CSV table of C-alpha atoms in Angstrom, one decimal:
chain,number,residue,atom,x,y,z
A,1,MET,CA,16.5,35.8,-32.9
A,2,ILE,CA,13.2,34.0,-32.5
A,3,PRO,CA,12.8,34.2,-28.8
A,4,PRO,CA,12.3,30.1,-27.7
A,5,VAL,CA,8.5,29.0,-27.1
A,6,ARG,CA,7.7,28.6,-23.7
A,7,PRO,CA,5.1,25.5,-23.0
A,8,ALA,CA,1.5,26.2,-21.8
A,9,ALA,CA,1.2,26.7,-18.7
A,10,ALA,CA,-0.9,23.4,-17.5
A,11,SER,CA,-4.8,24.4,-17.0
A,12,PRO,CA,-6.2,23.8,-13.6
A,13,PRO,CA,-8.5,20.8,-12.8
A,14,ARG,CA,-12.2,21.6,-12.5
A,15,LEU,CA,-14.1,20.0,-9.6
A,16,LEU,CA,-17.8,19.3,-10.0
A,17,VAL,CA,-19.6,19.6,-6.0
A,18,VAL,CA,-22.8,17.6,-6.2
A,19,ASP,CA,-24.2,19.1,-2.6
A,20,ASP,CA,-27.9,20.1,-2.0
A,21,HIS,CA,-27.0,22.6,0.7
A,22,GLU,CA,-25.8,25.7,-0.5
A,23,LEU,CA,-23.6,26.3,2.3
A,24,VAL,CA,-21.7,23.8,1.4
A,25,ARG,CA,-20.9,24.6,-1.9
A,26,LEU,CA,-20.3,27.6,-1.5
A,27,GLY,CA,-17.7,27.1,1.9
A,28,LEU,CA,-15.7,24.5,-1.0
A,29,VAL,CA,-15.7,27.0,-3.5
A,30,THR,CA,-14.5,29.8,-1.1
A,31,LEU,CA,-12.0,27.3,0.7
A,32,ILE,CA,-10.3,26.5,-2.9
A,33,ALA,CA,-9.8,30.1,-3.9
A,34,ALA,CA,-8.5,30.4,-1.1
A,35,GLU,CA,-5.2,27.8,-1.1
A,36,ALA,CA,-4.7,28.5,-5.0
A,37,ALA,CA,-2.4,31.5,-3.8
A,38,GLY,CA,-2.8,33.6,-6.1
A,39,GLY,CA,-1.7,31.2,-8.9
A,40,PRO,CA,-4.9,29.7,-10.9
A,41,ALA,CA,-7.9,28.6,-8.9
A,42,PRO,CA,-9.4,25.3,-10.6
A,43,GLU,CA,-12.9,25.7,-11.8
A,44,VAL,CA,-15.5,24.6,-9.8
A,45,LEU,CA,-19.0,23.8,-11.2
A,46,GLU,CA,-21.9,23.0,-9.3
A,47,ALA,CA,-24.8,20.8,-8.8
A,48,CYS,CA,-28.0,20.7,-6.1
A,49,SER,CA,-29.5,17.5,-7.7
A,50,LEU,CA,-28.2,14.1,-9.0
A,51,ALA,CA,-29.9,14.9,-12.4
A,52,GLN,CA,-28.6,18.4,-12.5
A,53,ALA,CA,-24.9,16.4,-11.6
A,54,LEU,CA,-25.6,14.0,-14.5
A,55,HIS,CA,-26.0,16.8,-17.4
A,56,LEU,CA,-23.0,18.7,-16.2
A,57,TYR,CA,-21.0,15.9,-16.6
A,58,SER,CA,-22.5,14.9,-19.6
A,59,VAL,CA,-21.2,18.6,-21.2
A,60,HIS,CA,-17.8,18.7,-19.4
A,61,GLY,CA,-17.0,15.3,-18.1
A,62,GLU,CA,-13.6,15.0,-20.0
A,63,GLY,CA,-12.8,18.3,-18.2
A,64,ILE,CA,-13.8,17.4,-14.9
A,65,ALA,CA,-10.5,15.9,-12.6
A,66,LEU,CA,-12.6,15.4,-9.5
A,67,VAL,CA,-16.6,14.9,-8.5
A,68,LEU,CA,-17.2,15.4,-5.0
A,69,LEU,CA,-20.8,13.7,-4.8
A,70,ASP,CA,-22.8,14.2,-1.3
A,71,LEU,CA,-25.3,11.0,-0.8
A,72,HIS,CA,-28.2,12.7,0.3
A,73,LEU,CA,-29.6,15.0,-2.5
A,74,PRO,CA,-33.0,15.6,-3.1
A,75,ASP,CA,-33.3,12.9,-5.8
A,76,ALA,CA,-31.2,10.3,-4.8
A,77,HIS,CA,-30.7,9.1,-1.1
A,78,GLY,CA,-27.7,6.8,0.2
A,79,LEU,CA,-25.5,5.2,-2.2
A,80,SER,CA,-28.1,5.1,-5.0
A,81,GLY,CA,-26.8,8.0,-6.5
A,82,LEU,CA,-23.5,6.8,-6.3
A,83,ARG,CA,-24.4,3.6,-8.1
A,84,THR,CA,-26.6,5.8,-10.6
A,85,PHE,CA,-23.6,8.5,-11.6
A,86,LEU,CA,-20.9,4.9,-12.0
A,87,ALA,CA,-24.0,3.4,-14.0
A,88,ARG,CA,-23.5,6.4,-16.4
A,89,PHE,CA,-20.3,7.0,-16.3
A,90,PRO,CA,-18.4,4.1,-15.2
A,91,ARG,CA,-15.0,6.5,-15.1
A,92,ALA,CA,-15.9,9.4,-13.0
A,93,PRO,CA,-13.4,10.0,-10.8
A,94,VAL,CA,-16.0,10.0,-7.8
A,95,VAL,CA,-15.3,11.3,-4.3
A,96,VAL,CA,-18.1,10.5,-1.4
A,97,LEU,CA,-18.8,13.4,0.6
A,98,SER,CA,-20.4,12.5,3.9
A,99,GLY,CA,-22.1,13.5,6.5
A,100,SER,CA,-21.3,10.4,7.9
A,101,SER,CA,-18.4,8.6,9.2
A,102,ASP,CA,-19.5,5.4,9.2
A,103,PRO,CA,-16.8,2.9,8.6
A,104,ALA,CA,-19.5,0.2,7.0
A,105,LEU,CA,-20.6,2.9,4.5
A,106,MET,CA,-17.6,3.8,3.4
A,107,ARG,CA,-16.5,0.3,2.5
A,108,GLU,CA,-19.7,-0.2,0.7
A,109,ALA,CA,-19.0,3.1,-1.1
A,110,VAL,CA,-15.8,2.5,-2.3
A,111,ALA,CA,-16.8,-1.2,-3.1
A,112,ALA,CA,-19.1,0.5,-5.2
A,113,GLY,CA,-17.1,2.5,-7.2
A,114,ALA,CA,-16.2,5.2,-5.3
A,115,ARG,CA,-12.7,6.6,-5.5
A,116,ASP,CA,-12.8,7.7,-1.4
A,117,PHE,CA,-14.9,8.8,0.7
A,118,LEU,CA,-14.4,12.3,3.1
A,119,SER,CA,-16.6,13.2,5.8
A,120,LYS,CA,-17.9,15.9,6.1
A,121,SER,CA,-17.7,15.7,10.2
A,122,SER,CA,-14.1,16.2,10.0
A,123,GLN,CA,-11.8,18.7,8.9
A,124,LEU,CA,-12.4,20.0,5.1
A,125,ASP,CA,-8.4,19.7,5.1
A,126,GLU,CA,-8.9,16.2,3.4
A,127,VAL,CA,-11.0,18.2,0.6
A,128,LEU,CA,-8.2,20.7,-0.1
A,129,ALA,CA,-5.8,18.2,0.1
A,130,TYR,CA,-7.4,16.2,-2.7
A,131,VAL,CA,-7.4,19.5,-5.1
A,132,GLN,CA,-3.9,20.3,-4.0
A,133,GLY,CA,-2.9,16.5,-5.0
A,134,LEU,CA,-4.7,17.1,-8.7
A,135,GLY,CA,-3.1,20.8,-9.6
A,136,HIS,CA,0.7,19.0,-8.5
A,137,CYS,CA,0.0,15.9,-11.0
A,138,GLY,CA,-2.5,17.4,-13.8
A,139,ALA,CA,-5.8,15.7,-14.2
A,140,ALA,CA,-7.3,13.1,-12.4
A,141,ARG,CA,-6.0,9.6,-14.4
A,142,PRO,CA,-9.1,7.5,-15.6
A,143,ALA,CA,-10.6,5.1,-13.5
A,144,PRO,CA,-9.5,1.5,-14.7
A,145,ALA,CA,-12.4,-0.7,-16.2
A,146,ASP,CA,-11.7,-2.8,-13.1
A,147,GLY,CA,-9.2,-3.3,-10.3
A,148,ARG,CA,-7.8,-5.9,-7.7
A,149,LEU,CA,-9.7,-8.1,-5.6
A,150,VAL,CA,-8.2,-8.1,-2.4
A,151,GLN,CA,-9.4,-11.0,0.4
A,152,THR,CA,-9.5,-10.2,4.1
A,153,LEU,CA,-8.7,-12.3,6.4
A,154,ASP,CA,-12.8,-12.8,7.3
A,155,GLY,CA,-13.1,-13.9,3.8
A,156,GLU,CA,-14.3,-10.6,2.7
A,157,ARG,CA,-13.8,-9.5,-1.2
A,158,LEU,CA,-12.7,-6.2,-1.4
A,159,ARG,CA,-12.6,-4.8,-5.1
A,160,LEU,CA,-9.6,-1.8,-4.9
A,161,THR,CA,-9.0,0.7,-7.2
A,162,GLN,CA,-5.6,0.6,-9.3
A,163,ARG,CA,-4.7,3.7,-7.7
A,164,GLN,CA,-5.7,1.8,-4.3
A,165,ALA,CA,-3.7,-1.1,-5.1
A,166,GLU,CA,-0.8,0.6,-5.9
A,167,LEU,CA,-0.5,2.6,-2.9
A,168,LEU,CA,-1.2,-0.9,-0.8
A,169,ASP,CA,2.1,-2.1,-2.7
A,170,CYS,CA,3.9,0.7,-1.2
A,171,LEU,CA,2.2,0.3,2.2
A,172,LEU,CA,3.0,-3.8,2.2
A,173,THR,CA,6.8,-2.7,2.0
A,174,GLY,CA,7.0,-0.2,4.6
A,175,GLN,CA,7.4,3.0,2.4
A,176,SER,CA,6.3,6.1,4.3
A,177,ASN,CA,3.6,8.8,2.9
A,178,ARG,CA,6.4,10.8,1.7
A,179,GLU,CA,8.0,8.2,0.1
A,180,ILE,CA,5.0,7.1,-1.8
A,181,ALA,CA,4.6,10.7,-3.1
A,182,GLU,CA,7.3,11.1,-4.4
A,183,ARG,CA,7.3,7.8,-6.1
A,184,VAL,CA,3.5,8.1,-7.1
A,185,HIS,CA,3.7,11.8,-8.1
A,186,LEU,CA,1.2,12.7,-5.2
A,187,ALA,CA,1.0,15.1,-3.0
A,188,GLU,CA,1.6,13.9,0.8
A,189,GLY,CA,-1.5,15.5,2.2
A,190,THR,CA,-3.4,13.4,-0.9
A,191,VAL,CA,-1.6,10.2,0.1
A,192,LYS,CA,-2.5,10.7,3.8
A,193,ASN,CA,-5.8,10.3,2.7
A,194,HIS,CA,-5.1,7.3,0.9
A,195,VAL,CA,-3.5,5.4,3.5
A,196,SER,CA,-6.7,6.0,5.9
A,197,ALA,CA,-8.7,5.5,3.6
A,198,LEU,CA,-7.2,1.9,3.1
A,199,LEU,CA,-7.3,1.4,7.0
A,200,LEU,CA,-10.9,2.2,7.5
A,201,LEU,CA,-11.5,-0.2,4.4
A,202,PHE,CA,-9.7,-3.3,5.8
A,203,GLY,CA,-11.0,-2.2,9.2
A,204,VAL,CA,-7.6,-1.9,10.9
A,205,ARG,CA,-6.2,0.9,13.0
A,206,SER,CA,-2.7,1.4,11.9
A,207,ARG,CA,-0.1,0.0,9.2
A,208,ALA,CA,0.9,-2.3,11.2
A,209,GLN,CA,-2.3,-4.2,11.9
A,210,LEU,CA,-3.0,-3.8,7.8
A,211,ILE,CA,0.5,-5.5,6.7
A,212,SER,CA,0.0,-7.9,9.3
A,213,ARG,CA,-3.2,-8.9,8.0
A,214,LEU,CA,-2.4,-9.2,4.8
A,215,ARG,CA,1.1,-10.8,4.8
């Protein structure tokens, strides 16, 4: 009897961590490997400068599911590094990893094309949740060529990514994080991070305020 052919196991996601502090990169790599819990750990590429990150993405970009990009690098400062990266690779799944938790900076980063904004000052659980989310649903979906423009009550126009717009629709219908996670096939922790980012983006403190502002 010919044994049944088993489907090949999905490859773990590949990440690119861009930070000029070796201890930050080492800490992330160690935590990510520990969270693998005996399974295949994601492959982590490391870059200490924007130039090195651009080179690595040009070589491995098709296989990179997430780019964690620091805003302060030897050859880039502030949002210039993010804008340069996305100008060269517009569909790159970049998440900003910053030492700042300034909501205004977060809104600027997302408006410039970042998938999300994570602060180093908070627990690294948020970063790990992103990695776990990638492992749950496979490689990150490519960024859309354009997003959805949403106008806030103060007249500010925000451009959301396709993922942000999808989760916003779920929020406006009153779905819980668990319900959203099941609907969009993401880990619940990843959904929680996206929801927090949306609240920051619109400058509100709760789901109720967000619903009230947009309805």
